[in-house]
PDB file of C-alpha atoms in Angstrom:
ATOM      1  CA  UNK B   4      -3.466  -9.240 -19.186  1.00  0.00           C
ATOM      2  CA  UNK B   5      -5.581  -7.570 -22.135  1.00  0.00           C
ATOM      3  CA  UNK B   6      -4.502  -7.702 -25.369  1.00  0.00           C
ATOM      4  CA  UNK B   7      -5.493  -5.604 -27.772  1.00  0.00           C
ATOM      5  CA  UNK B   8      -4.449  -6.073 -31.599  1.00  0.00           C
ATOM      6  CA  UNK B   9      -3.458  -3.791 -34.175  1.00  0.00           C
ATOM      7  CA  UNK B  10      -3.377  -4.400 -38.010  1.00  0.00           C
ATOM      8  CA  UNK B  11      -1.855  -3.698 -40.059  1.00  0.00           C
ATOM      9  CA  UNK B  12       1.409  -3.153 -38.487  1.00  0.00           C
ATOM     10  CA  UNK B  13       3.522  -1.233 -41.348  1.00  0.00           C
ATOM     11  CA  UNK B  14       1.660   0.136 -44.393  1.00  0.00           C
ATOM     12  CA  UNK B  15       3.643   1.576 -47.205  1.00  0.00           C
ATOM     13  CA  UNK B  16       0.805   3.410 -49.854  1.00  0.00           C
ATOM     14  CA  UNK B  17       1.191   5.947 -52.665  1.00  0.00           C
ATOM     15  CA  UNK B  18      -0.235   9.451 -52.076  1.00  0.00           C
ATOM     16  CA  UNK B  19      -3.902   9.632 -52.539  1.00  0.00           C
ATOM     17  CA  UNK B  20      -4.987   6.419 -51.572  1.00  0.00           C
ATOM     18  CA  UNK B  21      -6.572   5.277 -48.359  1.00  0.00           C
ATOM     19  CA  UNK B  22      -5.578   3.167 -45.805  1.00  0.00           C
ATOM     20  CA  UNK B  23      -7.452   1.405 -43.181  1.00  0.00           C
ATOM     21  CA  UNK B  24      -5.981   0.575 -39.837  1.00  0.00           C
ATOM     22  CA  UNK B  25      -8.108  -2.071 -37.317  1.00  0.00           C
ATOM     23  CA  UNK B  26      -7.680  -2.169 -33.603  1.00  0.00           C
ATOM     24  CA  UNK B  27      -9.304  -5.261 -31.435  1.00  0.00           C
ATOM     25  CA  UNK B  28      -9.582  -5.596 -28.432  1.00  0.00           C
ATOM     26  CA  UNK B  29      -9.028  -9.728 -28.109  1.00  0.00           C
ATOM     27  CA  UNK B  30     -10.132 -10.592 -24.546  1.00  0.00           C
ATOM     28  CA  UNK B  31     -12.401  -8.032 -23.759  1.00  0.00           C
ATOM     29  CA  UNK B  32     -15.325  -5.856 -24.930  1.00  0.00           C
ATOM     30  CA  UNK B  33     -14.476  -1.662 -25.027  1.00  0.00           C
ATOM     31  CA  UNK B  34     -17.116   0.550 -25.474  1.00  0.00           C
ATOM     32  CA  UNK B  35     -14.489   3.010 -25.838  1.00  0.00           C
ATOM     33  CA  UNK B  36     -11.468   3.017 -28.138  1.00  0.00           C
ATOM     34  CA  UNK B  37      -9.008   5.552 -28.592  1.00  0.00           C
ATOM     35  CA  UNK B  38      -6.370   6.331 -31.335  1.00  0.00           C
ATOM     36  CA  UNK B  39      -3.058   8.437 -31.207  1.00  0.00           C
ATOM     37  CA  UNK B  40      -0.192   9.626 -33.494  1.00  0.00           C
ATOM     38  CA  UNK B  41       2.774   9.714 -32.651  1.00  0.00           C
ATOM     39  CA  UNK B  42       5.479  11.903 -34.198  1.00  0.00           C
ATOM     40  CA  UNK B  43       9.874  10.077 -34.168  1.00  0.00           C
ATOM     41  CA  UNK B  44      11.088  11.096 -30.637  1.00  0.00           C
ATOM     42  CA  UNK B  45       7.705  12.202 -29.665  1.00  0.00           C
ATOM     43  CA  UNK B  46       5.019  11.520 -27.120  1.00  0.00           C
ATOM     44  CA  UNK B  47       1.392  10.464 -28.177  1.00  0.00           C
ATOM     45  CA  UNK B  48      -0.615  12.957 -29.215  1.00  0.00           C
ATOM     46  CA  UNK B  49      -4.827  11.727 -28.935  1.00  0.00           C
ATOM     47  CA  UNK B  50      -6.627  12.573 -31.946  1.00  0.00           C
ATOM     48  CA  UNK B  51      -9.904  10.715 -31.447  1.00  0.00           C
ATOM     49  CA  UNK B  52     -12.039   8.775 -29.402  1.00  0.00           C
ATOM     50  CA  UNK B  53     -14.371   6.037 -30.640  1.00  0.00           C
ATOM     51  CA  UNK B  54     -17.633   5.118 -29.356  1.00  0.00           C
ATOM     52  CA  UNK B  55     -19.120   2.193 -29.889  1.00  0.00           C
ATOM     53  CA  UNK B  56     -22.204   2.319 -31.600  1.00  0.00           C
ATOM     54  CA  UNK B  57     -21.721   6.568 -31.622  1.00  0.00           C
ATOM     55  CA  UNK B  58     -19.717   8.936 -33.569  1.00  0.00           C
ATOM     56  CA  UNK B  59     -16.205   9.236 -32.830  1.00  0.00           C
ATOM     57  CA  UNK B  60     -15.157  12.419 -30.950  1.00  0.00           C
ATOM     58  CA  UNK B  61     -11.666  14.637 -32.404  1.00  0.00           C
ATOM     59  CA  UNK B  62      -9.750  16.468 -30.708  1.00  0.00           C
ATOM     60  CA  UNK B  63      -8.951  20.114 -31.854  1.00  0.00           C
ATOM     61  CA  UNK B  64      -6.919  20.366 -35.246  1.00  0.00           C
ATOM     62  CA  UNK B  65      -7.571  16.553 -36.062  1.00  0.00           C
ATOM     63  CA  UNK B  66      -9.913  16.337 -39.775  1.00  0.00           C
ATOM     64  CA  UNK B  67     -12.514  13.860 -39.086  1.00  0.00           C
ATOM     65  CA  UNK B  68     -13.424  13.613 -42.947  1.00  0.00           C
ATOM     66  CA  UNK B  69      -9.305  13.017 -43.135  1.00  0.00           C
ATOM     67  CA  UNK B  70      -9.321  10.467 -40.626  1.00  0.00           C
ATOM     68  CA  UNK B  71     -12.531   8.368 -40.882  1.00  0.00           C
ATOM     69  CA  UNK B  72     -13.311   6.415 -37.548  1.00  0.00           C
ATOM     70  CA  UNK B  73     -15.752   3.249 -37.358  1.00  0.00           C
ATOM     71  CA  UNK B  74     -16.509   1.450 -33.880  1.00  0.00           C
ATOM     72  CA  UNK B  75     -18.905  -1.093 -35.275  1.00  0.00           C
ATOM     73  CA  UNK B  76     -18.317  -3.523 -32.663  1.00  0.00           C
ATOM     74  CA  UNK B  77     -17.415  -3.887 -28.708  1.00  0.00           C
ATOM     75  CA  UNK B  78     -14.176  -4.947 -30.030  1.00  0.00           C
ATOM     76  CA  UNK B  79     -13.177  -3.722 -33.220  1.00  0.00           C
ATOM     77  CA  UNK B  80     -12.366   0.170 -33.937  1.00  0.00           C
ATOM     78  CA  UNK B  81     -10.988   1.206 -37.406  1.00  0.00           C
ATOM     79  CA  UNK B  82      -9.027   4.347 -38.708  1.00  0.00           C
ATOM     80  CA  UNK B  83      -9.497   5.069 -42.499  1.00  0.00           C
ATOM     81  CA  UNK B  84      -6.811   7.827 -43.337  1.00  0.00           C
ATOM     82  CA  UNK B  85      -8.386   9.035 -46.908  1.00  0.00           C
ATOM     83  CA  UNK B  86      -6.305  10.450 -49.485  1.00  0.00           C
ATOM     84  CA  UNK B  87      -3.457   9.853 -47.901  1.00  0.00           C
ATOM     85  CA  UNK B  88      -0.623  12.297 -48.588  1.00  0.00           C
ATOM     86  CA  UNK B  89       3.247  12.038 -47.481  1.00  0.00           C
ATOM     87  CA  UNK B  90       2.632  14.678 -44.587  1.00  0.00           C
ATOM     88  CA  UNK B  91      -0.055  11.385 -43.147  1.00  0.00           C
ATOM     89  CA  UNK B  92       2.839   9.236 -42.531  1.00  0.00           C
ATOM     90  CA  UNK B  93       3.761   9.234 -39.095  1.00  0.00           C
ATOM     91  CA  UNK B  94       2.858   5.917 -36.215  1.00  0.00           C
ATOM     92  CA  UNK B  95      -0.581   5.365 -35.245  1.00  0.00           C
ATOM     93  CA  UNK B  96      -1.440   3.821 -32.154  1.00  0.00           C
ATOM     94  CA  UNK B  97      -4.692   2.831 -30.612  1.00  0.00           C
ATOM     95  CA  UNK B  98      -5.725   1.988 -27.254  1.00  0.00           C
ATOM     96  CA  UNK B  99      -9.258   0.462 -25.389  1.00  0.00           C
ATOM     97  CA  UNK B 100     -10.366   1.016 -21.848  1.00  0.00           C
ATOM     98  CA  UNK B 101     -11.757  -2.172 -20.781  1.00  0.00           C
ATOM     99  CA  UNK B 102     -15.353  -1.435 -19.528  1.00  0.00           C
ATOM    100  CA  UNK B 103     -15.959   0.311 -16.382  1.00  0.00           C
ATOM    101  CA  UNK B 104     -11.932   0.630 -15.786  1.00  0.00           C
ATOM    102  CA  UNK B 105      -9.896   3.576 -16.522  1.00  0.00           C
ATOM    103  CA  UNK B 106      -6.971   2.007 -17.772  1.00  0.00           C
ATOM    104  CA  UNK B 107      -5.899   2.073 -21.442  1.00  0.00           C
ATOM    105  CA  UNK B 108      -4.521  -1.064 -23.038  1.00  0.00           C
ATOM    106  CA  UNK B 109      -1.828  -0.054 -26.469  1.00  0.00           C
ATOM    107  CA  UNK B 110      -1.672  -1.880 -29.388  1.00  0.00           C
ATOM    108  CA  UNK B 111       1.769  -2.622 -31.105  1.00  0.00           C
ATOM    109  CA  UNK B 112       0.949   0.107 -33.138  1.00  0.00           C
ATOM    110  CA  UNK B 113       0.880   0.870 -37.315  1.00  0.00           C
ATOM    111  CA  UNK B 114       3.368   2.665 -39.210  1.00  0.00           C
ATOM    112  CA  UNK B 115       1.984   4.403 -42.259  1.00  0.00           C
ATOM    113  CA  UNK B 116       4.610   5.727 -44.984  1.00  0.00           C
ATOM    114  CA  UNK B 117       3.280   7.482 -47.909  1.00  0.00           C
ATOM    115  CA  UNK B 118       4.946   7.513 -51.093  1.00  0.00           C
TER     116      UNK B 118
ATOM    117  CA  UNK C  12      -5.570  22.949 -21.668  1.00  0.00           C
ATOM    118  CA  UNK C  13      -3.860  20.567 -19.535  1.00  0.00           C
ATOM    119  CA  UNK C  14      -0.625  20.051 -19.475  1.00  0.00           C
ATOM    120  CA  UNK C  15       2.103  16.985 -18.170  1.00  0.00           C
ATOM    121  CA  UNK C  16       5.943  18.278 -19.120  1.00  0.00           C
ATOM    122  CA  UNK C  17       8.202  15.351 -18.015  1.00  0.00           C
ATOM    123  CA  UNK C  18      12.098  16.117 -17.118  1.00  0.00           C
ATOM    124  CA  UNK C  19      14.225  15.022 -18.086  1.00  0.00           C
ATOM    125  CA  UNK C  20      13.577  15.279 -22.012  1.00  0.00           C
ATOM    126  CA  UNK C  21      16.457  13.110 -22.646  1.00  0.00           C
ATOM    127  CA  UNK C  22      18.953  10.448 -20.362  1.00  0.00           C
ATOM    128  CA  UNK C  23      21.904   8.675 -20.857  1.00  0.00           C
ATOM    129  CA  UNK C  24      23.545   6.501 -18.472  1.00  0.00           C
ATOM    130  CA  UNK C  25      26.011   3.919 -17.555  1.00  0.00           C
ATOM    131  CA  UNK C  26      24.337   0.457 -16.352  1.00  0.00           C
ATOM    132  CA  UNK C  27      24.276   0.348 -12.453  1.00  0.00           C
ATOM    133  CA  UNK C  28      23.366   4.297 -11.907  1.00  0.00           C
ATOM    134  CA  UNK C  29      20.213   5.446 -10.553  1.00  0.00           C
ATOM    135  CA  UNK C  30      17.495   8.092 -11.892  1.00  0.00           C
ATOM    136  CA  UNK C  31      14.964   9.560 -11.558  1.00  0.00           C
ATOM    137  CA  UNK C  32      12.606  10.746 -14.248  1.00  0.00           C
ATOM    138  CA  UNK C  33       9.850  13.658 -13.514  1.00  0.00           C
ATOM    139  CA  UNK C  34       6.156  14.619 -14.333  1.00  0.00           C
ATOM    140  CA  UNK C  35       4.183  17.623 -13.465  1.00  0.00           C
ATOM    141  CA  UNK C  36       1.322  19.340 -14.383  1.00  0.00           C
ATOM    142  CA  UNK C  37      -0.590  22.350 -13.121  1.00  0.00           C
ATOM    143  CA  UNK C  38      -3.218  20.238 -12.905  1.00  0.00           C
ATOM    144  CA  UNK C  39      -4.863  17.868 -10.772  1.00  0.00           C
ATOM    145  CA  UNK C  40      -5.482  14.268 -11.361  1.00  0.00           C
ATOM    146  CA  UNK C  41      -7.268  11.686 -10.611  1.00  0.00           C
ATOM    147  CA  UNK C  42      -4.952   8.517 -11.455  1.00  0.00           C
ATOM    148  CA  UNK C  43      -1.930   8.737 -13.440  1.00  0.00           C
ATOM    149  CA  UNK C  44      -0.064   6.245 -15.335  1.00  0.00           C
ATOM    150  CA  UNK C  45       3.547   5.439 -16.036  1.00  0.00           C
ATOM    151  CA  UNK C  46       4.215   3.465 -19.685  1.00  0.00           C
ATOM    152  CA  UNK C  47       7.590   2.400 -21.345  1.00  0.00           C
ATOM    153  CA  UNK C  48       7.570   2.173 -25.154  1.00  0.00           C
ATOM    154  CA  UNK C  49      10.429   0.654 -26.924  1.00  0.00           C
ATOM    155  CA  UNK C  50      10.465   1.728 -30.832  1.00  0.00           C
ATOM    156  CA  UNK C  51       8.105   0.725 -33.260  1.00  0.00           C
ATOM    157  CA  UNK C  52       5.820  -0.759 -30.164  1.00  0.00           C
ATOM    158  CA  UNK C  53       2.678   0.706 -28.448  1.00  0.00           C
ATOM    159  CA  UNK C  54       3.246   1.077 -24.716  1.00  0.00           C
ATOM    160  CA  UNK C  55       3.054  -1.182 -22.279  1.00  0.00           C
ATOM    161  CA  UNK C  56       1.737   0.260 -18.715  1.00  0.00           C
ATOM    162  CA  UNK C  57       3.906  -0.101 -15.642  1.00  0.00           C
ATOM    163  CA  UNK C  58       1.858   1.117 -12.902  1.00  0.00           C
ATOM    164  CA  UNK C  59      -1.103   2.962 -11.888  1.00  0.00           C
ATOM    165  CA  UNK C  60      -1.139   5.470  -8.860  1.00  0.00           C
ATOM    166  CA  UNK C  61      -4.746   7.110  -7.786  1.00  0.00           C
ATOM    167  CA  UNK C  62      -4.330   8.040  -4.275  1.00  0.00           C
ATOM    168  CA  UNK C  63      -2.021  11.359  -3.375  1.00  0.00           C
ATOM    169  CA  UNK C  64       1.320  10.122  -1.590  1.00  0.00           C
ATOM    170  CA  UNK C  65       0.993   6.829  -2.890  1.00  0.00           C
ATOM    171  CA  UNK C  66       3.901   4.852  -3.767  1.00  0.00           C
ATOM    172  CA  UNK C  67       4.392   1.890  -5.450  1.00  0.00           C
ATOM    173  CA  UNK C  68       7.092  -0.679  -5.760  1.00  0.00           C
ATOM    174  CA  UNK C  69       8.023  -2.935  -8.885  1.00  0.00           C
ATOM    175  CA  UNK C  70      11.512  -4.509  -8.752  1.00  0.00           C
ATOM    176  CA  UNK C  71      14.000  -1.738  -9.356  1.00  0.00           C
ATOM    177  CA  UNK C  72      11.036   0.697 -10.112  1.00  0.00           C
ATOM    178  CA  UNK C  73       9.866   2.856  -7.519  1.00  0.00           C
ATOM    179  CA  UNK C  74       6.750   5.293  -8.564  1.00  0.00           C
ATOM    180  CA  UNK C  75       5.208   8.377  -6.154  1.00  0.00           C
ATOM    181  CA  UNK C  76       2.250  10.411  -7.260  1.00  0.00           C
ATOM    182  CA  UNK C  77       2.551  13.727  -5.850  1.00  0.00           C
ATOM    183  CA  UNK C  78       0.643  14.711  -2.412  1.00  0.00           C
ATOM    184  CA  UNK C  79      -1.779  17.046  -4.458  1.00  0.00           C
ATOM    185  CA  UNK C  80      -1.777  14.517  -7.609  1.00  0.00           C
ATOM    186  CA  UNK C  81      -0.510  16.983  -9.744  1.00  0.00           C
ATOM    187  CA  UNK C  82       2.564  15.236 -10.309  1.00  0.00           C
ATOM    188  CA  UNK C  83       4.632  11.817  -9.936  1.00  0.00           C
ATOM    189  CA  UNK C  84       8.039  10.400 -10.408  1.00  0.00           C
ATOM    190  CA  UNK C  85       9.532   7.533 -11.253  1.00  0.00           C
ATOM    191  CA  UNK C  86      13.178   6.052  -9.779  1.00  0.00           C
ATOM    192  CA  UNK C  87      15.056   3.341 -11.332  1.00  0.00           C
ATOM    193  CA  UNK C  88      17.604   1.477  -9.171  1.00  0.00           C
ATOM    194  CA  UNK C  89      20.778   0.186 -10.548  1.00  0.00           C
ATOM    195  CA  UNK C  90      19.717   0.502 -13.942  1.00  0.00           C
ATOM    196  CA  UNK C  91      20.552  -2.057 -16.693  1.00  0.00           C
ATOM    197  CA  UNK C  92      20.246  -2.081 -20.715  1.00  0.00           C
ATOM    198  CA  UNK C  93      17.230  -3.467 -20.926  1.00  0.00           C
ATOM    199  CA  UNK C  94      15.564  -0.467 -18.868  1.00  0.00           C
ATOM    200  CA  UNK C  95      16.825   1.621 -22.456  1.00  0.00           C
ATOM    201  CA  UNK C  96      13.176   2.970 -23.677  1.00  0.00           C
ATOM    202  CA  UNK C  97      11.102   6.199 -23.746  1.00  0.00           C
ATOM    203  CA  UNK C  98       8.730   6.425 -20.372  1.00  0.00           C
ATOM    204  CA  UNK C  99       5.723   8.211 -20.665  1.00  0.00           C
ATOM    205  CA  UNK C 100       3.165   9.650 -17.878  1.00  0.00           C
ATOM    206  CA  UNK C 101      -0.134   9.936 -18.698  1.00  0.00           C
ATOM    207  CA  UNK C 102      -2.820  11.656 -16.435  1.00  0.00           C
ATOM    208  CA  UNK C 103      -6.492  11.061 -16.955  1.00  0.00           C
ATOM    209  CA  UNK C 104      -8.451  13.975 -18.237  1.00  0.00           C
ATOM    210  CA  UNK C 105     -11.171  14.576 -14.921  1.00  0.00           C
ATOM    211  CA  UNK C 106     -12.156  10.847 -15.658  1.00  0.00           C
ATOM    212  CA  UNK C 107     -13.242  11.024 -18.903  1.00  0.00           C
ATOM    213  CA  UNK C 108     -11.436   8.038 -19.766  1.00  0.00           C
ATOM    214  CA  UNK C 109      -9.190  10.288 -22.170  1.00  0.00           C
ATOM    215  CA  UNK C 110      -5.080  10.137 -21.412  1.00  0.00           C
ATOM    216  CA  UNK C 111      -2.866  13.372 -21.416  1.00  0.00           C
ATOM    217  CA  UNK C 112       0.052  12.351 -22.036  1.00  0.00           C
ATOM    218  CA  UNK C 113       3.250  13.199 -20.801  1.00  0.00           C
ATOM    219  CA  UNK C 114       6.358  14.648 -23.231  1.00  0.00           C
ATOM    220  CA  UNK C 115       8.250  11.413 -22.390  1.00  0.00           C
ATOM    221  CA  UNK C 116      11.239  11.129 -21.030  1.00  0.00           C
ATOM    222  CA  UNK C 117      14.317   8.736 -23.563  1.00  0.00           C
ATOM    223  CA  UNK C 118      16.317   7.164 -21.255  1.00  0.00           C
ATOM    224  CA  UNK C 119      19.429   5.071 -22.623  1.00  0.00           C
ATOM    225  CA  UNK C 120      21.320   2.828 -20.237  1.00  0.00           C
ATOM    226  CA  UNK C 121      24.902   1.673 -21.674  1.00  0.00           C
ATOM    227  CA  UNK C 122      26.645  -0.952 -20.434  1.00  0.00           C
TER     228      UNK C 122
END
């Protein structure tokens, strides 16, 4: 099946740094990435979608200067949380469609705790 | 803004019962998908169902998506510990590519 990788998988940071979070996608090549947050005890909540080679698209309420998203690559999406603060910390999850199917593959996910 | 509330929120049971875990939405869609996430993982994808009426078998996990695709269920046979996990739903948004997803549903099986 596809695999898709996610790195780091816990980050521990002080407040006011940033941290950058990479998602691959190992056997395949996704024009379209996707990354989530997901509160303890809660489901996934989409903040952004990332385009290869295009800007990323946020959902309503999400910062996009807060949460910084490169697609450089058919396989490689990253989330930069900037000036990360204690209220950032929370599980971050990406996923990629494999091209021309609608189905998302996960990665393990990253837990980010700020200090 | 669509919507997919799953019921029920919460689910504790003894190994061997059956169950069946809900999600519906006002709204219609074109595939849906069924996920179980253990803690600290992403989720791993069970099933896919596109077609209204469909059902689909896999072991001890039975899935329907609803006649109008506006909603889908999923029934666990004889359920066992290892079945312990939060399922989620997740609808595509008018095939976009983009997942709504469900509010989950934390089931715990005790043996």
């Amino acid at each position: 099946g596809a695999v898709v990788s996610q790195h780091p998988s816990r980050v521990i940071c002080k407040s006011g740094t940033s941290v950058k979070i990479e998602c691959r996608s190992l056997d395949f090549q996704a024009t379209t990435m996707f990354w989530y947050r997901q509160f303890p005890k809660q489901s996934l909540m989409l903040m952004a979608t990332s385009n290869e080679g295009s800007k990323a698209t946020y959902e309503q309420g999400v910062e996009k200067d807060k949460f910084l998203i490169n697609h450089a690559s058919l396989t490689l999406s990253t989330l930069t949380v900037t000036s990360a603060h204690p209220e950032d910390s929370s599980f971050y999850i990406c996923s990629a469609n494999r091209e021309g199917k609608n189905i998302q593959y996960f990665g393990a996910g990253t837990r980010l705790s700020v200090l | 803004t669509q919507l997919l509330e799953q019921s029920p929120q919460f689910l504790s049971i003894q190994e061997g019962e059956n169950l069946t875990v809900y999600c519906n939405s006002s709204s219609v869609f074109s595939s849906l998908q069924w996920y179980r996430q253990e803690p600290g993982e992403g989720p791993v994808l069970l099933v896919t169902v596109v077609t209204g009426g469909e059902v689909k078998k896999l072991k001890r996990l039975t899935f329907q998506f609803g006649d109008a695709r506006k909603d889908s269920s999923l029934h666990i046979t004889a359920a066992q510990p290892g079945d312990t996990g939060l399922y989620l739903c997740a609808g595509d948004d008018s095939g976009t590519y983009k997942y709504i997803f469900g509010t989950g549903t934390r089931l715990k099986v005790l043996a």
